[in-house]
Amino acid sequence: MIDPVFQSDNYQLARKLLDASVVRQEAIASNIANADTPGYRRLDLAPDFATQLRTRLEAGNFAAADSLKPSIVEDPAARSIRPDGNSVEMETELLAMNRNSVEYDFLTEIVSRNIKQMKIAINGSGTM
């Protein structure tokens, strides 16, 4: 009875994207912490995560997405703009952090609504 709520595509997609958001926040935090470290290379969420997730969704094979795990990799597009080889731009990181925070808030709202719907179904009323 509860499984269909947690197996819905929207819930599963939000859960996977929340996982990615947490990993991206770890990368951003590491980048900000190492903004003055000589030779440090900017980290980000592996770009193949979004590609693989999209491919599985389009193929209708969302069950296989459960094994998909986001990971942190060195950002190949980041250019070193400083003489010490560090590729972190603080403005870029702060913008990425704000965007990630908004996405996280949106995704948690989706998950919360699914849980609230289940609670309403269990309680049998519209009151929480």
PDB file of C-alpha atoms in Angstrom:
ATOM      1  CA  MET A   1       0.000   0.000   0.000  1.00  0.00           C
ATOM      2  CA  ILE A   2       2.767   2.449   0.898  1.00  0.00           C
ATOM      3  CA  ASP A   3       5.124   1.249  -1.834  1.00  0.00           C
ATOM      4  CA  PRO A   4       3.264   3.005  -4.703  1.00  0.00           C
ATOM      5  CA  VAL A   5       3.781   6.385  -2.998  1.00  0.00           C
ATOM      6  CA  PHE A   6       7.498   5.850  -2.657  1.00  0.00           C
ATOM      7  CA  GLN A   7       7.826   4.237  -6.075  1.00  0.00           C
ATOM      8  CA  SER A   8       6.241   7.106  -8.017  1.00  0.00           C
ATOM      9  CA  ASP A   9       8.495   8.604 -10.661  1.00  0.00           C
ATOM     10  CA  ASN A  10       8.276  12.103  -9.149  1.00  0.00           C
ATOM     11  CA  TYR A  11       9.280  10.887  -5.708  1.00  0.00           C
ATOM     12  CA  GLN A  12      12.128   8.738  -7.020  1.00  0.00           C
ATOM     13  CA  LEU A  13      13.418  11.528  -9.266  1.00  0.00           C
ATOM     14  CA  ALA A  14      13.291  14.042  -6.409  1.00  0.00           C
ATOM     15  CA  ARG A  15      15.134  11.595  -4.158  1.00  0.00           C
ATOM     16  CA  LYS A  16      17.912  11.082  -6.724  1.00  0.00           C
ATOM     17  CA  LEU A  17      18.201  14.806  -7.360  1.00  0.00           C
ATOM     18  CA  LEU A  18      18.368  15.446  -3.603  1.00  0.00           C
ATOM     19  CA  ASP A  19      21.271  12.992  -3.417  1.00  0.00           C
ATOM     20  CA  ALA A  20      22.972  14.928  -6.206  1.00  0.00           C
ATOM     21  CA  SER A  21      22.287  18.236  -4.461  1.00  0.00           C
ATOM     22  CA  VAL A  22      23.968  17.008  -1.276  1.00  0.00           C
ATOM     23  CA  VAL A  23      27.023  15.829  -3.217  1.00  0.00           C
ATOM     24  CA  ARG A  24      27.183  19.122  -5.126  1.00  0.00           C
ATOM     25  CA  GLN A  25      27.058  21.040  -1.822  1.00  0.00           C
ATOM     26  CA  GLU A  26      30.019  18.996  -0.562  1.00  0.00           C
ATOM     27  CA  ALA A  27      31.957  19.908  -3.702  1.00  0.00           C
ATOM     28  CA  ILE A  28      31.088  23.601  -3.372  1.00  0.00           C
ATOM     29  CA  ALA A  29      32.093  23.608   0.304  1.00  0.00           C
ATOM     30  CA  SER A  30      35.409  21.988  -0.594  1.00  0.00           C
ATOM     31  CA  ASN A  31      35.982  24.535  -3.348  1.00  0.00           C
ATOM     32  CA  ILE A  32      35.302  27.472  -1.042  1.00  0.00           C
ATOM     33  CA  ALA A  33      37.505  26.001   1.689  1.00  0.00           C
ATOM     34  CA  ASN A  34      40.359  25.589  -0.797  1.00  0.00           C
ATOM     35  CA  ALA A  35      39.932  28.884  -2.658  1.00  0.00           C
ATOM     36  CA  ASP A  36      43.424  29.983  -1.566  1.00  0.00           C
ATOM     37  CA  THR A  37      45.162  26.606  -1.875  1.00  0.00           C
ATOM     38  CA  PRO A  38      47.800  26.718  -4.622  1.00  0.00           C
ATOM     39  CA  GLY A  39      47.200  24.156  -7.358  1.00  0.00           C
ATOM     40  CA  TYR A  40      43.710  23.220  -6.128  1.00  0.00           C
ATOM     41  CA  ARG A  41      41.373  22.209  -8.945  1.00  0.00           C
ATOM     42  CA  ARG A  42      37.665  22.963  -8.718  1.00  0.00           C
ATOM     43  CA  LEU A  43      35.382  19.996  -7.949  1.00  0.00           C
ATOM     44  CA  ASP A  44      31.821  19.448  -9.105  1.00  0.00           C
ATOM     45  CA  LEU A  45      29.171  16.783  -9.492  1.00  0.00           C
ATOM     46  CA  ALA A  46      30.135  14.285 -12.197  1.00  0.00           C
ATOM     47  CA  PRO A  47      28.405  15.466 -15.393  1.00  0.00           C
ATOM     48  CA  ASP A  48      27.598  11.902 -16.417  1.00  0.00           C
ATOM     49  CA  PHE A  49      25.167  11.606 -13.482  1.00  0.00           C
ATOM     50  CA  ALA A  50      22.622  13.918 -15.121  1.00  0.00           C
ATOM     51  CA  THR A  51      23.159  12.282 -18.497  1.00  0.00           C
ATOM     52  CA  GLN A  52      22.658   8.777 -17.143  1.00  0.00           C
ATOM     53  CA  LEU A  53      19.620   9.826 -15.118  1.00  0.00           C
ATOM     54  CA  ARG A  54      18.035  11.506 -18.151  1.00  0.00           C
ATOM     55  CA  THR A  55      18.744   8.459 -20.339  1.00  0.00           C
ATOM     56  CA  ARG A  56      17.101   6.110 -17.843  1.00  0.00           C
ATOM     57  CA  LEU A  57      14.075   8.376 -17.481  1.00  0.00           C
ATOM     58  CA  GLU A  58      13.591   8.702 -21.236  1.00  0.00           C
ATOM     59  CA  ALA A  59      13.901   4.935 -21.630  1.00  0.00           C
ATOM     60  CA  GLY A  60      11.257   4.438 -18.938  1.00  0.00           C
ATOM     61  CA  ASN A  61      13.742   2.411 -16.915  1.00  0.00           C
ATOM     62  CA  PHE A  62      13.565   4.404 -13.720  1.00  0.00           C
ATOM     63  CA  ALA A  63      13.970   1.329 -11.521  1.00  0.00           C
ATOM     64  CA  ALA A  64      17.543   1.026 -12.795  1.00  0.00           C
ATOM     65  CA  ALA A  65      18.214   4.592 -11.624  1.00  0.00           C
ATOM     66  CA  ASP A  66      18.242   3.353  -8.030  1.00  0.00           C
ATOM     67  CA  SER A  67      21.775   2.037  -8.558  1.00  0.00           C
ATOM     68  CA  LEU A  68      22.894   5.391  -9.950  1.00  0.00           C
ATOM     69  CA  LYS A  69      25.026   7.277  -7.418  1.00  0.00           C
ATOM     70  CA  PRO A  70      26.219  10.896  -7.791  1.00  0.00           C
ATOM     71  CA  SER A  71      29.934  11.465  -7.333  1.00  0.00           C
ATOM     72  CA  ILE A  72      32.408  14.329  -7.127  1.00  0.00           C
ATOM     73  CA  VAL A  73      35.004  14.787  -9.847  1.00  0.00           C
ATOM     74  CA  GLU A  74      37.454  17.467 -10.858  1.00  0.00           C
ATOM     75  CA  ASP A  75      35.698  19.986 -13.086  1.00  0.00           C
ATOM     76  CA  PRO A  76      37.294  19.602 -16.532  1.00  0.00           C
ATOM     77  CA  ALA A  77      35.805  22.912 -17.709  1.00  0.00           C
ATOM     78  CA  ALA A  78      37.365  24.951 -14.880  1.00  0.00           C
ATOM     79  CA  ARG A  79      40.188  27.163 -16.054  1.00  0.00           C
ATOM     80  CA  SER A  80      43.004  28.329 -13.847  1.00  0.00           C
ATOM     81  CA  ILE A  81      42.874  32.104 -13.786  1.00  0.00           C
ATOM     82  CA  ARG A  82      45.505  32.549 -11.120  1.00  0.00           C
ATOM     83  CA  PRO A  83      49.255  32.089 -11.410  1.00  0.00           C
ATOM     84  CA  ASP A  84      49.282  29.475  -8.617  1.00  0.00           C
ATOM     85  CA  GLY A  85      47.108  27.075 -10.666  1.00  0.00           C
ATOM     86  CA  ASN A  86      43.997  27.315  -8.454  1.00  0.00           C
ATOM     87  CA  SER A  87      40.823  27.150 -10.562  1.00  0.00           C
ATOM     88  CA  VAL A  88      38.294  28.293  -7.932  1.00  0.00           C
ATOM     89  CA  GLU A  89      36.423  31.538  -8.595  1.00  0.00           C
ATOM     90  CA  MET A  90      34.701  32.609  -5.395  1.00  0.00           C
ATOM     91  CA  GLU A  91      31.856  34.437  -7.176  1.00  0.00           C
ATOM     92  CA  THR A  92      31.079  31.336  -9.229  1.00  0.00           C
ATOM     93  CA  GLU A  93      31.063  29.159  -6.116  1.00  0.00           C
ATOM     94  CA  LEU A  94      28.750  31.497  -4.211  1.00  0.00           C
ATOM     95  CA  LEU A  95      26.331  31.583  -7.147  1.00  0.00           C
ATOM     96  CA  ALA A  96      26.472  27.794  -7.410  1.00  0.00           C
ATOM     97  CA  MET A  97      25.834  27.495  -3.673  1.00  0.00           C
ATOM     98  CA  ASN A  98      22.768  29.755  -3.886  1.00  0.00           C
ATOM     99  CA  ARG A  99      21.387  27.899  -6.911  1.00  0.00           C
ATOM    100  CA  ASN A 100      21.976  24.547  -5.236  1.00  0.00           C
ATOM    101  CA  SER A 101      20.183  25.777  -2.102  1.00  0.00           C
ATOM    102  CA  VAL A 102      17.114  26.826  -4.112  1.00  0.00           C
ATOM    103  CA  GLU A 103      17.057  23.484  -5.947  1.00  0.00           C
ATOM    104  CA  TYR A 104      17.408  21.617  -2.644  1.00  0.00           C
ATOM    105  CA  ASP A 105      14.514  23.557  -1.095  1.00  0.00           C
ATOM    106  CA  PHE A 106      12.322  22.819  -4.130  1.00  0.00           C
ATOM    107  CA  LEU A 107      13.148  19.109  -4.043  1.00  0.00           C
ATOM    108  CA  THR A 108      12.532  18.796  -0.316  1.00  0.00           C
ATOM    109  CA  GLU A 109       9.123  20.394  -0.867  1.00  0.00           C
ATOM    110  CA  ILE A 110       8.275  17.713  -3.449  1.00  0.00           C
ATOM    111  CA  VAL A 111       9.343  14.923  -1.100  1.00  0.00           C
ATOM    112  CA  SER A 112       7.468  16.528   1.809  1.00  0.00           C
ATOM    113  CA  ARG A 113       4.276  16.732  -0.246  1.00  0.00           C
ATOM    114  CA  ASN A 114       4.508  13.024  -1.066  1.00  0.00           C
ATOM    115  CA  ILE A 115       4.925  12.200   2.613  1.00  0.00           C
ATOM    116  CA  LYS A 116       2.042  14.520   3.564  1.00  0.00           C
ATOM    117  CA  GLN A 117      -0.191  12.794   1.009  1.00  0.00           C
ATOM    118  CA  MET A 118       0.654   9.447   2.558  1.00  0.00           C
ATOM    119  CA  LYS A 119      -0.092  10.811   6.035  1.00  0.00           C
ATOM    120  CA  ILE A 120      -3.461  12.100   4.833  1.00  0.00           C
ATOM    121  CA  ALA A 121      -4.236   8.697   3.325  1.00  0.00           C
ATOM    122  CA  ILE A 122      -3.338   6.958   6.591  1.00  0.00           C
ATOM    123  CA  ASN A 123      -5.239   9.385   8.828  1.00  0.00           C
ATOM    124  CA  GLY A 124      -8.226   9.519   6.483  1.00  0.00           C
ATOM    125  CA  SER A 125      -8.622  13.281   6.748  1.00  0.00           C
ATOM    126  CA  GLY A 126      -7.194  16.505   5.427  1.00  0.00           C
ATOM    127  CA  THR A 127      -5.864  17.625   8.827  1.00  0.00           C
ATOM    128  CA  MET A 128      -2.273  17.105   9.840  1.00  0.00           C
TER     129      MET A 128
END
